Coordinates of C-alpha atoms and ligand atoms in Angstrom, one line a residue:
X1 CA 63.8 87.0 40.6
X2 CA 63.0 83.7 42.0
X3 CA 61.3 83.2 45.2
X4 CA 63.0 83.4 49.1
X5 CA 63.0 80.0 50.6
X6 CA 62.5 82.2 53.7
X7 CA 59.2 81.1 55.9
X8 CA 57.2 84.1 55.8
X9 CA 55.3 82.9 58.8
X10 CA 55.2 84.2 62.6
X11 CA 57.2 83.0 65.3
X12 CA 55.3 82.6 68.6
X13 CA 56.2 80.4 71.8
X14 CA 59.3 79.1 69.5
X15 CA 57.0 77.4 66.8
X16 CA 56.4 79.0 63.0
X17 CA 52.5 80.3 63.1
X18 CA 50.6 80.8 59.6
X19 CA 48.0 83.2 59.1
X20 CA 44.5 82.7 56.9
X21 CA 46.0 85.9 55.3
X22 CA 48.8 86.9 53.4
X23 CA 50.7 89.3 52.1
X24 CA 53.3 89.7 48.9
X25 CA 56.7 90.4 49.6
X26 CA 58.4 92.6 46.9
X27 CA 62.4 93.1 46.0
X28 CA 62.8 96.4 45.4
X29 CA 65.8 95.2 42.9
X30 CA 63.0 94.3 40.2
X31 CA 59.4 94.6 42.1
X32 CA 59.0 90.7 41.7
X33 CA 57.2 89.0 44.3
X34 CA 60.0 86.7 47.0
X35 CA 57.9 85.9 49.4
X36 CA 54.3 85.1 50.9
X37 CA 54.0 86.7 54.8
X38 CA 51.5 85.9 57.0
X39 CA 49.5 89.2 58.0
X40 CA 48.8 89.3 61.7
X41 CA 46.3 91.2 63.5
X42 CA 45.0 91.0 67.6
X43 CA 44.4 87.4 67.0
X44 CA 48.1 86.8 66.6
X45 CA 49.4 89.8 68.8
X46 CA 47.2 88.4 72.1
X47 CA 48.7 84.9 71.0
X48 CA 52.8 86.8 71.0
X49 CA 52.3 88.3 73.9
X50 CA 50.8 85.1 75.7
X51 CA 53.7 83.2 75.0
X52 CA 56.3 86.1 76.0
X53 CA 54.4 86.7 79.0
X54 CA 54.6 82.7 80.1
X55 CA 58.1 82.7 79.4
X56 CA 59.0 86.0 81.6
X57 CA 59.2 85.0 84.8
X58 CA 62.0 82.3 84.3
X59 CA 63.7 84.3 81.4
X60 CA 63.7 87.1 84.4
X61 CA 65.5 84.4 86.9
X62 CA 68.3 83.1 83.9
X63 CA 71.5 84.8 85.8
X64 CA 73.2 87.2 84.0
X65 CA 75.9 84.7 83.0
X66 CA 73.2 82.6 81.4
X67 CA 72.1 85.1 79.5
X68 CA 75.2 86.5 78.2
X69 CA 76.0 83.3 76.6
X70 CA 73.0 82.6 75.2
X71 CA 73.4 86.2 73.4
X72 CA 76.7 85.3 72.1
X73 CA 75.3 82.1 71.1
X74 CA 73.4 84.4 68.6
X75 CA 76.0 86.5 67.4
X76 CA 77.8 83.1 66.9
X77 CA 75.2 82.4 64.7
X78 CA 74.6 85.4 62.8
X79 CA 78.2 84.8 61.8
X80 CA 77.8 81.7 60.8
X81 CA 75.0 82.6 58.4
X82 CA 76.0 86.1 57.4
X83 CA 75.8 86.0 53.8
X84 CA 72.3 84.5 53.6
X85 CA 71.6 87.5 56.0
X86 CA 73.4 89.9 54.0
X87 CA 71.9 88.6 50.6
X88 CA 68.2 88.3 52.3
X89 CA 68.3 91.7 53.4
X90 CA 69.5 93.4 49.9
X91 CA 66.6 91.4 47.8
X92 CA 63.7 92.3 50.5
X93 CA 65.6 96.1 51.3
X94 CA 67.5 97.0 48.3
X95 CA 70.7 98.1 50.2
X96 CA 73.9 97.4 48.5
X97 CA 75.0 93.7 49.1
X98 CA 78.4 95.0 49.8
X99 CA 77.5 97.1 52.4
X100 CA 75.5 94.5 54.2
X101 CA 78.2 92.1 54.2
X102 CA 80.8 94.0 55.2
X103 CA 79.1 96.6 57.8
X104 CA 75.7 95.9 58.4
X105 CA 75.7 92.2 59.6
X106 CA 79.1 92.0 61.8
X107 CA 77.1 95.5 63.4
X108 CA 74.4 93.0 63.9
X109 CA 76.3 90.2 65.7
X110 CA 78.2 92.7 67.5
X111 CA 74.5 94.2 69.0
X112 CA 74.6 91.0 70.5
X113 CA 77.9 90.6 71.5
X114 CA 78.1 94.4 73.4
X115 CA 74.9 94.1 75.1
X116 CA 76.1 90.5 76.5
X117 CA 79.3 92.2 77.7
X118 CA 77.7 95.5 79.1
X119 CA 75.4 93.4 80.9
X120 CA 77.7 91.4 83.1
X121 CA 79.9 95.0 84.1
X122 CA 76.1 96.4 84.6
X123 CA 75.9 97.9 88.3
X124 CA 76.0 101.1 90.5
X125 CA 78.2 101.5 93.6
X126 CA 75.7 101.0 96.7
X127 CA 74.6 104.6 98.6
X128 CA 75.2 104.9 102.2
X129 CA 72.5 107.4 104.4
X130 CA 72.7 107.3 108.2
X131 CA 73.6 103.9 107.9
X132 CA 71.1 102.6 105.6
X133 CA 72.4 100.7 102.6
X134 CA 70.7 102.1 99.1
X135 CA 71.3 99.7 96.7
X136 CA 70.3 99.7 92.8
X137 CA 69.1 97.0 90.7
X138 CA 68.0 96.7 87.2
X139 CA 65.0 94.9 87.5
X140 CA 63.6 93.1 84.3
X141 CA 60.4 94.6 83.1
X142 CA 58.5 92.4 81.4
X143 CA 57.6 92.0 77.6
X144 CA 58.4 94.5 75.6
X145 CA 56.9 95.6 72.1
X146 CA 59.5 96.3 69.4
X147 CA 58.3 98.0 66.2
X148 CA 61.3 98.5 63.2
X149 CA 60.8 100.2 59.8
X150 CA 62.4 98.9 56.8
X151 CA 65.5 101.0 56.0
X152 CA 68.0 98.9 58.1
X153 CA 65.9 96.3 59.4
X154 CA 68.0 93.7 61.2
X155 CA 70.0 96.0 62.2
X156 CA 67.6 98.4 64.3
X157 CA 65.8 95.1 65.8
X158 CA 68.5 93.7 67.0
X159 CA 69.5 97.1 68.1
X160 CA 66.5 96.5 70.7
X161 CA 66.3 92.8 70.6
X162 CA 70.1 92.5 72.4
X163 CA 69.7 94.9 74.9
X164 CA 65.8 93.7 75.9
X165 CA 66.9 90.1 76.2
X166 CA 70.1 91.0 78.1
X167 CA 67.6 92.6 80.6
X168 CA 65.9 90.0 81.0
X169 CA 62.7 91.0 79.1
X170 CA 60.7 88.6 76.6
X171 CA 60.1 90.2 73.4
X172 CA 57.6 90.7 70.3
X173 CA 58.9 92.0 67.3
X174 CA 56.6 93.6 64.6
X175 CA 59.3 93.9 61.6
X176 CA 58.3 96.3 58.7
X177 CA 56.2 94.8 56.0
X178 CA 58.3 95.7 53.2
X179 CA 61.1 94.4 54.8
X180 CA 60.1 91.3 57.0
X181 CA 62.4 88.2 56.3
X182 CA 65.7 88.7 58.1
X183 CA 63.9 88.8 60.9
X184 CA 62.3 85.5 60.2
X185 CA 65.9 84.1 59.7
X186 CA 66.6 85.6 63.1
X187 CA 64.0 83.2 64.9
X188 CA 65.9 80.2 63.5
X189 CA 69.1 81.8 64.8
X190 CA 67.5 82.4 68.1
X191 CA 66.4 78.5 68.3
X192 CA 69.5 77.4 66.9
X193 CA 70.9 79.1 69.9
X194 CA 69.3 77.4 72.4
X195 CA 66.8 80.8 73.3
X196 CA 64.3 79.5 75.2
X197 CA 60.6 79.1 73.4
X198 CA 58.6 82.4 74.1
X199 CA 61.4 84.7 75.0
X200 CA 61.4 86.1 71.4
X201 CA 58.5 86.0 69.2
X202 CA 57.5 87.6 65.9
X203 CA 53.8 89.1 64.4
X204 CA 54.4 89.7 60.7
X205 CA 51.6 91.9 59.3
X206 CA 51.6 95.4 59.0
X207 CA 51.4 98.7 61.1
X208 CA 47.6 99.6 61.5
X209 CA 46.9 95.6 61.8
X210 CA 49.4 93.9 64.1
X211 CA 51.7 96.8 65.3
X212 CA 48.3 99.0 66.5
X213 CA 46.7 95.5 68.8
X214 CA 50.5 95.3 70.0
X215 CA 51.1 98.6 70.9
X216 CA 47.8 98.8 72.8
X217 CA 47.9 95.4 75.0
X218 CA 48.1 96.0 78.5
X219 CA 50.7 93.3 79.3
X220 CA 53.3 94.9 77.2
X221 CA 55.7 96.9 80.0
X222 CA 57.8 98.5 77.1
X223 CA 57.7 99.6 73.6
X224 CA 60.3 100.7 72.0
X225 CA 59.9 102.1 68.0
X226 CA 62.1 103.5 65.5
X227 CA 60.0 104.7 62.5
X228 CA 58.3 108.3 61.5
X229 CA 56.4 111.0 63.1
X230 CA 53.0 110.2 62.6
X231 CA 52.9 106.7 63.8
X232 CA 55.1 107.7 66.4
X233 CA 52.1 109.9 67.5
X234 CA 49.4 106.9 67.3
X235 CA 51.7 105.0 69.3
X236 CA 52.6 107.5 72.2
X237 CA 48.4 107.8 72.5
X238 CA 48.0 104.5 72.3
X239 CA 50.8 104.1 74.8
X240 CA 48.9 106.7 77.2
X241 CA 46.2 104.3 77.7
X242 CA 48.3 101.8 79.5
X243 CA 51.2 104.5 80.6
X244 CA 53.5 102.1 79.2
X245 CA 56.8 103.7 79.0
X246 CA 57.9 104.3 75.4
X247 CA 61.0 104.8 73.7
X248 CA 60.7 106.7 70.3
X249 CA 63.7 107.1 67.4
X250 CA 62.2 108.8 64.6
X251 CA 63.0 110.8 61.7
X252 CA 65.4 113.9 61.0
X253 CA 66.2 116.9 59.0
X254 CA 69.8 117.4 59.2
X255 CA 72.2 119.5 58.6
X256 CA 75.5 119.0 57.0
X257 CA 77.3 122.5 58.2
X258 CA 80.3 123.3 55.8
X259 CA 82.6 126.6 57.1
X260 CA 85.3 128.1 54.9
X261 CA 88.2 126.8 56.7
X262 CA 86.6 123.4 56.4
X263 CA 89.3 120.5 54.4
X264 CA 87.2 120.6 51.0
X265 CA 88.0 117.5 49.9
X266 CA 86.6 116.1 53.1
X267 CA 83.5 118.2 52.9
X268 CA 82.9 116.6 50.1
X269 CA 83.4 113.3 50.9
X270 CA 81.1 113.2 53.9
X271 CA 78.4 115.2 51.7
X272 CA 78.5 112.8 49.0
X273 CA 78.2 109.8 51.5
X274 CA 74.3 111.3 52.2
X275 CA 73.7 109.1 49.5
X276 CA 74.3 106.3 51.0
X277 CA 71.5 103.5 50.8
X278 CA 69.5 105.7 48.8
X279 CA 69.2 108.5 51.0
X280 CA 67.0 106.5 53.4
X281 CA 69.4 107.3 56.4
X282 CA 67.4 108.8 59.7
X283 CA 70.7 110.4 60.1
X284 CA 71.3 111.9 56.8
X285 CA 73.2 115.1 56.3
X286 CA 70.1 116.4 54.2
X287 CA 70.4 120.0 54.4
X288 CA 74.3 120.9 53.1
X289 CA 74.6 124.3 54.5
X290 CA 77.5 126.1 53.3
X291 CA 79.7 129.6 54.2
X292 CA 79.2 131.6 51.2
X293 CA 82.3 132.3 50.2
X294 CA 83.2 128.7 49.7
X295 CA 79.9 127.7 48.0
X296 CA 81.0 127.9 44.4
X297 CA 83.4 125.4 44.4
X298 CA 81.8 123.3 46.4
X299 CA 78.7 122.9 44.3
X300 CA 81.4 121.9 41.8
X301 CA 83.3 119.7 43.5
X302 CA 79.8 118.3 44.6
X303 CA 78.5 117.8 41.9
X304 CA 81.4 116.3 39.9
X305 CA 81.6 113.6 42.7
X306 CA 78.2 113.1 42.8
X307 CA 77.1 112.6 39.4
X308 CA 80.0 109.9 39.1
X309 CA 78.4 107.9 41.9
X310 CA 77.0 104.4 39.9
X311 CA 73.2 103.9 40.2
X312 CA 72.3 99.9 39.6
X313 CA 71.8 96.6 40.7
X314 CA 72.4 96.6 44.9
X315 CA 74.1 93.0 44.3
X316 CA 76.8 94.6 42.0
X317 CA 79.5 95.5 43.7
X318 CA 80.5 98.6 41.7
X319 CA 77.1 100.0 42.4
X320 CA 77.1 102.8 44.8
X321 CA 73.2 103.9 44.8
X322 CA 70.8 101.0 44.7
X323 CA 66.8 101.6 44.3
X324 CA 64.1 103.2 46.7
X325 CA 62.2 100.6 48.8
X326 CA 59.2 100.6 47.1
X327 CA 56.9 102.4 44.2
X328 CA 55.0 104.1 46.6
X329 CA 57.9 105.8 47.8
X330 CA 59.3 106.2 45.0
X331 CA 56.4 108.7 44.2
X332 CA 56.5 110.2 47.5
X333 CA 60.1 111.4 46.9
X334 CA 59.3 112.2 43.5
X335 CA 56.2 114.9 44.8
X336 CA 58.6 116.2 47.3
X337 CA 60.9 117.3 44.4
X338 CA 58.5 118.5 42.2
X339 CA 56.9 120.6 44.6
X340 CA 59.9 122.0 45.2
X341 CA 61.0 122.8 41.8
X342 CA 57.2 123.9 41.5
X343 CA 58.2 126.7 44.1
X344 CA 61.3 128.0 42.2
X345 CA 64.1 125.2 43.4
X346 CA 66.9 124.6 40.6
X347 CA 67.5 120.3 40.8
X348 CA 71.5 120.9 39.5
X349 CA 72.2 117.4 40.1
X350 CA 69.1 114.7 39.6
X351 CA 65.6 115.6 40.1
X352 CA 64.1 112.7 38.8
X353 CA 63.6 109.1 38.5
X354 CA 66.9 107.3 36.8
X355 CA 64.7 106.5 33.2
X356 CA 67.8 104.3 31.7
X357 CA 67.2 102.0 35.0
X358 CA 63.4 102.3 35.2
X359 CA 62.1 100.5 38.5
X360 CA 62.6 102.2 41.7
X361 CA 65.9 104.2 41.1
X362 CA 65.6 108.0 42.1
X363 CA 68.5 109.9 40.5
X364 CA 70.9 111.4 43.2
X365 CA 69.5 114.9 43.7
X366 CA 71.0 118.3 44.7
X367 CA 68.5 121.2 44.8
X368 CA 69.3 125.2 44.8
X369 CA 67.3 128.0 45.2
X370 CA 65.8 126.6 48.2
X371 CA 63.4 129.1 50.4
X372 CA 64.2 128.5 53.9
X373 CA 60.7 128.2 54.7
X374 CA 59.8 125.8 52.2
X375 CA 58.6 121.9 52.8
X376 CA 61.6 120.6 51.1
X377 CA 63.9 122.3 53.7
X378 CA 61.8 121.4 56.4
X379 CA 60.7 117.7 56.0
X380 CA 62.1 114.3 55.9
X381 CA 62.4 113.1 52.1
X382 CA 63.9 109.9 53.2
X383 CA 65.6 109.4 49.7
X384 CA 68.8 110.8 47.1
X385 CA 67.6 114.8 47.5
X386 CA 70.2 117.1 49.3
X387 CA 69.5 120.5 49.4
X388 CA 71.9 123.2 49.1
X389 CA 71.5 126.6 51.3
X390 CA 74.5 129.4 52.2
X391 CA 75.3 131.5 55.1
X392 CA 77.6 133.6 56.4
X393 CA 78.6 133.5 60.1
X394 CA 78.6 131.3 62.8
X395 CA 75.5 132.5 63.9
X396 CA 73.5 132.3 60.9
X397 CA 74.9 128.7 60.7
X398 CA 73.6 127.6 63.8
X399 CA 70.0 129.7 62.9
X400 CA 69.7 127.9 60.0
X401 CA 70.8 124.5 61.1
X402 CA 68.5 124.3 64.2
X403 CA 65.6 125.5 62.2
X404 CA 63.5 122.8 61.5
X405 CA 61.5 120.6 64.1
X406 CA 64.0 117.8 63.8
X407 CA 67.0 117.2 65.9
X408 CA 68.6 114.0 65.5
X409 CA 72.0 114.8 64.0
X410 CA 73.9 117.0 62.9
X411 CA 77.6 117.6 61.0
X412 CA 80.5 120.2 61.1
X413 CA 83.0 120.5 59.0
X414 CA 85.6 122.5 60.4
X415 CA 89.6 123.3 60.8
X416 CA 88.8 125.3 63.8
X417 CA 88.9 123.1 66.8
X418 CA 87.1 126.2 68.5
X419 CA 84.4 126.8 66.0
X420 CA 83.6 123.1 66.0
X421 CA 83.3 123.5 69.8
X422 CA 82.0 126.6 70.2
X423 CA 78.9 125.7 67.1
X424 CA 78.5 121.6 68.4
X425 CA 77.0 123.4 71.6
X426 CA 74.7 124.9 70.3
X427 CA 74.0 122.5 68.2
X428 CA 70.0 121.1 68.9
X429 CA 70.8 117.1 68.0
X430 CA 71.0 113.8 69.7
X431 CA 74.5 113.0 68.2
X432 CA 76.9 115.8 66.5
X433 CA 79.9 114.8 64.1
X434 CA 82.6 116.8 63.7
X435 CA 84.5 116.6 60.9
X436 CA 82.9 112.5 59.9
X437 CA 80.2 110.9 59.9
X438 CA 78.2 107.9 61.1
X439 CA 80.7 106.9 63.7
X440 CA 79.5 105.6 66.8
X441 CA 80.7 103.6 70.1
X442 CA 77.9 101.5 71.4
X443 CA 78.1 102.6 74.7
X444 CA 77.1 106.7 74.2
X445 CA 73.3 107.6 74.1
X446 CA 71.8 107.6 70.9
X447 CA 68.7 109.3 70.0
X448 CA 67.0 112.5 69.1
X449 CA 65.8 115.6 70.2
X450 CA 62.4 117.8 69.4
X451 CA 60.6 115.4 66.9
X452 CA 63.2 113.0 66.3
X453 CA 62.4 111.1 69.8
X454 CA 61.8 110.6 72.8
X455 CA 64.7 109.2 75.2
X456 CA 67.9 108.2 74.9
X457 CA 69.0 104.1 74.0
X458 CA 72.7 103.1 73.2
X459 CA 74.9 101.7 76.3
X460 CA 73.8 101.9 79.8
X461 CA 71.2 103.9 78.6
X462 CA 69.3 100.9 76.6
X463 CA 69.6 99.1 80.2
X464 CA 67.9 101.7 82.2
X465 CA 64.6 101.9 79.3
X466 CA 64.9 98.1 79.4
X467 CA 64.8 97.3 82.9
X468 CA 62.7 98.8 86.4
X469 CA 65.1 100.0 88.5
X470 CA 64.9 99.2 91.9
X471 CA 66.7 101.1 95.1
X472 CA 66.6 98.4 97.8
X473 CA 67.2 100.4 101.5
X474 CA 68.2 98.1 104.0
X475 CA 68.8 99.3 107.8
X476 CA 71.8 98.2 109.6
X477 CA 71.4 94.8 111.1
X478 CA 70.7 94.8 114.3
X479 CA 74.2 93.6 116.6
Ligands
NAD1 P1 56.7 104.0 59.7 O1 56.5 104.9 60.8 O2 55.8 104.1 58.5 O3 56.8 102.4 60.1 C1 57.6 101.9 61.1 C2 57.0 100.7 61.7 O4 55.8 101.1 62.4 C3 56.6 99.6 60.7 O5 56.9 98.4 61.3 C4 55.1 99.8 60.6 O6 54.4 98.6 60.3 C5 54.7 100.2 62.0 N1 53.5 100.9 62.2 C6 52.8 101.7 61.3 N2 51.7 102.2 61.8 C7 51.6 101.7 63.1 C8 50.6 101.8 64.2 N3 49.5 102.6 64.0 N4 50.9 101.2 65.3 C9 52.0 100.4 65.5 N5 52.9 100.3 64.5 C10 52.7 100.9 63.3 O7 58.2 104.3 59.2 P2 59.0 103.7 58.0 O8 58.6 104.4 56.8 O9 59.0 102.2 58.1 O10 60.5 104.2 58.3 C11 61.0 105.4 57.9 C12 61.1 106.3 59.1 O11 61.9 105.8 60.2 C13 61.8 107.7 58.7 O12 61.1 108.7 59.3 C14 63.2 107.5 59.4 O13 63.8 108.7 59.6 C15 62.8 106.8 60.6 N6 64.0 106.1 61.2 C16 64.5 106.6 62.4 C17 65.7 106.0 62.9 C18 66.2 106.5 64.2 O14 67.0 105.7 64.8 N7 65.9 107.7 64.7 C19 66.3 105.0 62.2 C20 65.7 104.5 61.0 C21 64.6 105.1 60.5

């Protein structure tokens, strides 16, 4: 595969930065090399956060207005360029082509679009006490750090891009480094648009490097990560030092809940959709948890659906599974798998890589004979391995589904409008879908409970983490 024209450099103060070091950029399509990236460390990070603390204070004084043009301006021109987003993103990602043209990068324009909108309706009715006039503001807060793994990657940053320049924050972005180039294509939009230099800045590099010196620099007033567990904890400490406030979306374990009464061919549907981008979906269905009595045909319905999915090329659009993001994890899902099936686990669909394909294609794996205490039931695989448990009651349901130390999703499939209510409440996730799956209006929280996070963004909510707010108490004038 021939090399990205895509400049793999930093963007800082609105001008392309290089680095005296580099890294490769590899397609997980073939593992060929598409681009060069400049790898940042503190050097580069003080230099970000310079320019998005000069720009702050009149970024903070654009009016509202201002600023919800200049965000539309950006969705204008993500359209504009949406297939050389699209395509970008599926070399440097391996997420199917099709997907990214059709869901993935009108969701990105329309981050843009929503947060412009919300902004301008953003307000509180003022309180009244003896008098006194208690009114609330939402006060931009300053420069915030963003920090995006590589499993969706323009979509989560601009996911937190939008809504932090719609505050009226500056920003600096530390993109994933196996997936940094759509973000690079972003800074053009963002000067294309007309964003004033400074207000959005980029350190490429990677997460001990340039994510660690960003993380810990005193000026930053926010950061707000989507990634895993562990650096989610050297993060929060490095967060303590500074108390900057920190938003954290992490990882899950979730459960896809099937009851008898459940529309089969539906339950199969959504279970087989678990595959989707590989498997490397924070929200994945990952544990199918099924009523016993149903569980034979199921598995064979399942299975039949499943092992018809096509495995190939992300740019072909018959394919329905592309590759894993890189070797590395490749092998991580692998050991996950054979540990399991080490400990008695029965792979009835998969369990392997795909050898016709070679590269960096996991098969699409189902796995029985799971022990409910076991690693594969209880961790994030983050690739094509569903396992399979049974139950038999509401109550066991619900025991086994909030058993992990996950909660970010969770899904019911259900005829029963008052099982589905009666089970979604007690329920331990940040978002709970009843009878589909991955539906969700911008403006409801989104987030996760236990381990998968720490606070809430989505709508209003993304305004509130973004912003200070103020309550201004003014006495009645005097007559
Ligand atoms: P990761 O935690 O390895 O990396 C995420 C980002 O953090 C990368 O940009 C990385 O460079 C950076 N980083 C690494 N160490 C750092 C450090 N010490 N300081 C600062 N930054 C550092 O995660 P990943 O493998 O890229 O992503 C997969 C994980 O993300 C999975 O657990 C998945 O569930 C989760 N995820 C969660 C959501 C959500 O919304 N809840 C969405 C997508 C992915």
């Amino acid at each position: 595969m021939a090399a990205l024209a895509v400049d793999g450099g930093h963007w800082i103060g609105g001008e392309r930065i290089s680095s005296p070091r580099t890294f490769d950029d590899l397609s997980p399509i073939d593992e060929k090399v598409i681009a060069t990236v400049a790898r940042g460390g503190p050097g580069e990070v003080a230099a970000a956060v310079d320019a998005a603390a000069k720009a702050f204070p009149s970024w903070a004084r654009t009016s509202r207005e201002e600023r919800a043009r200049l965000l539309h301006a950006i969705a204008d021109g993500v359209e504009r360029r949406l297939t050389e987003l699209a395509e970008t993103e599926t070399l440097d990602n391996g997420a199917l082509l099709r997907s990214h043209l059709r869901g993935v990068m009108p969701r990105v324009a329309h981050n843009f679009r929503f947060f412009a909108d919300r902004l301008l309706g953003l307000g509180h009715d003022d309180f009244e006490t003896r008098g006194h006039r208690n009114h609330v503001s939402w006060d931009p807060a300053g420069v915030c750090a963003l920090i995006t793994p590589w499993n969706a990657p323009l979509m989560l940053a601009t996911w937190k891009i939008a809504p932090a320049l719609a505050a009226g924050d500056t920003v600096v972005l530390k993109p994933a480094e196996w997936t940094p180039l759509t973000a690079s294509l972003l800074a053009d939009v963002t000067a294309e648009a007309g964003l004033p230099n400074g207000v959005f800045n980029i350190v490429q590099g990677f997460g001990e490097e340039a994510g660690a010196a960003l993380v810990a620099d005193p000026r930053v007033r926010r950061i707000s990560f989507t990634g895993s567990v562990p650096t989610a904890r050297a993060i929060a400490a490095a967060a303590a030092l500074n108390l900057t406030p920190l938003s954290l979306e992490l990882g899950g374990k979730s459960p896809l809940l099937v009851f008898a009464d459940a529309d089969l061919d539906l339950a199969v549907d959504l279970a087989v959709e678990q595959y989707d981008n590989a498997g490397q979906v924070c929200l994945a269905g990952t544990r199918l948890l099924v009523e016993e009595e149903l569980a034979g045909e199921f598995t064979a319905r399942f299975t039949a659906r499943a092992a018809a999915l096509v495995q190939g090329d992300p740019r072909d659009p018959a394919t329905d599974v592309g590759p894993n993001i890189h070797r590395a994890h490749l092998e991580r899902i692998d050991g996950f798998v054979r540990r399991a099936s080490a400990e008695g686990a029965t792979a009835v669909l998969g369990g392997e890589p795909n050898g016709d394909l070679g590269g960096l294609y996991y098969r699409p794996t189902l796995l029985t004979g799971v022990r409910p205490d076991s690693e594969i039931v209880r961790e994030e695989v983050f690739g094509p391995v569903l396992t399979l448990q049974t139950f038999r009651g509401e109550e066991e349901a619900v025991e086994l589904a909030n058993s992990t130390r996950y909660g970010l999703a969770a899904t019911l499939v259900t005829g029963s409008p008052e099982r589905a209510g009666r089970v979604a409440a007690r329920l331990v996730a940040g978002t709970v879908w009843v009878n589909c799956f991955f539906v969700r209006d911008l403006r409801a929280p989104f987030g996760g409970s236990r381990n998968s996070g720490v606070g809430r963004e989505g709508g209003d909510w993304s305004f509130d983490f973004f912003c200070d707010l103020k309550n201004t108490v003014t006495a009645p004038w005097a007559r």
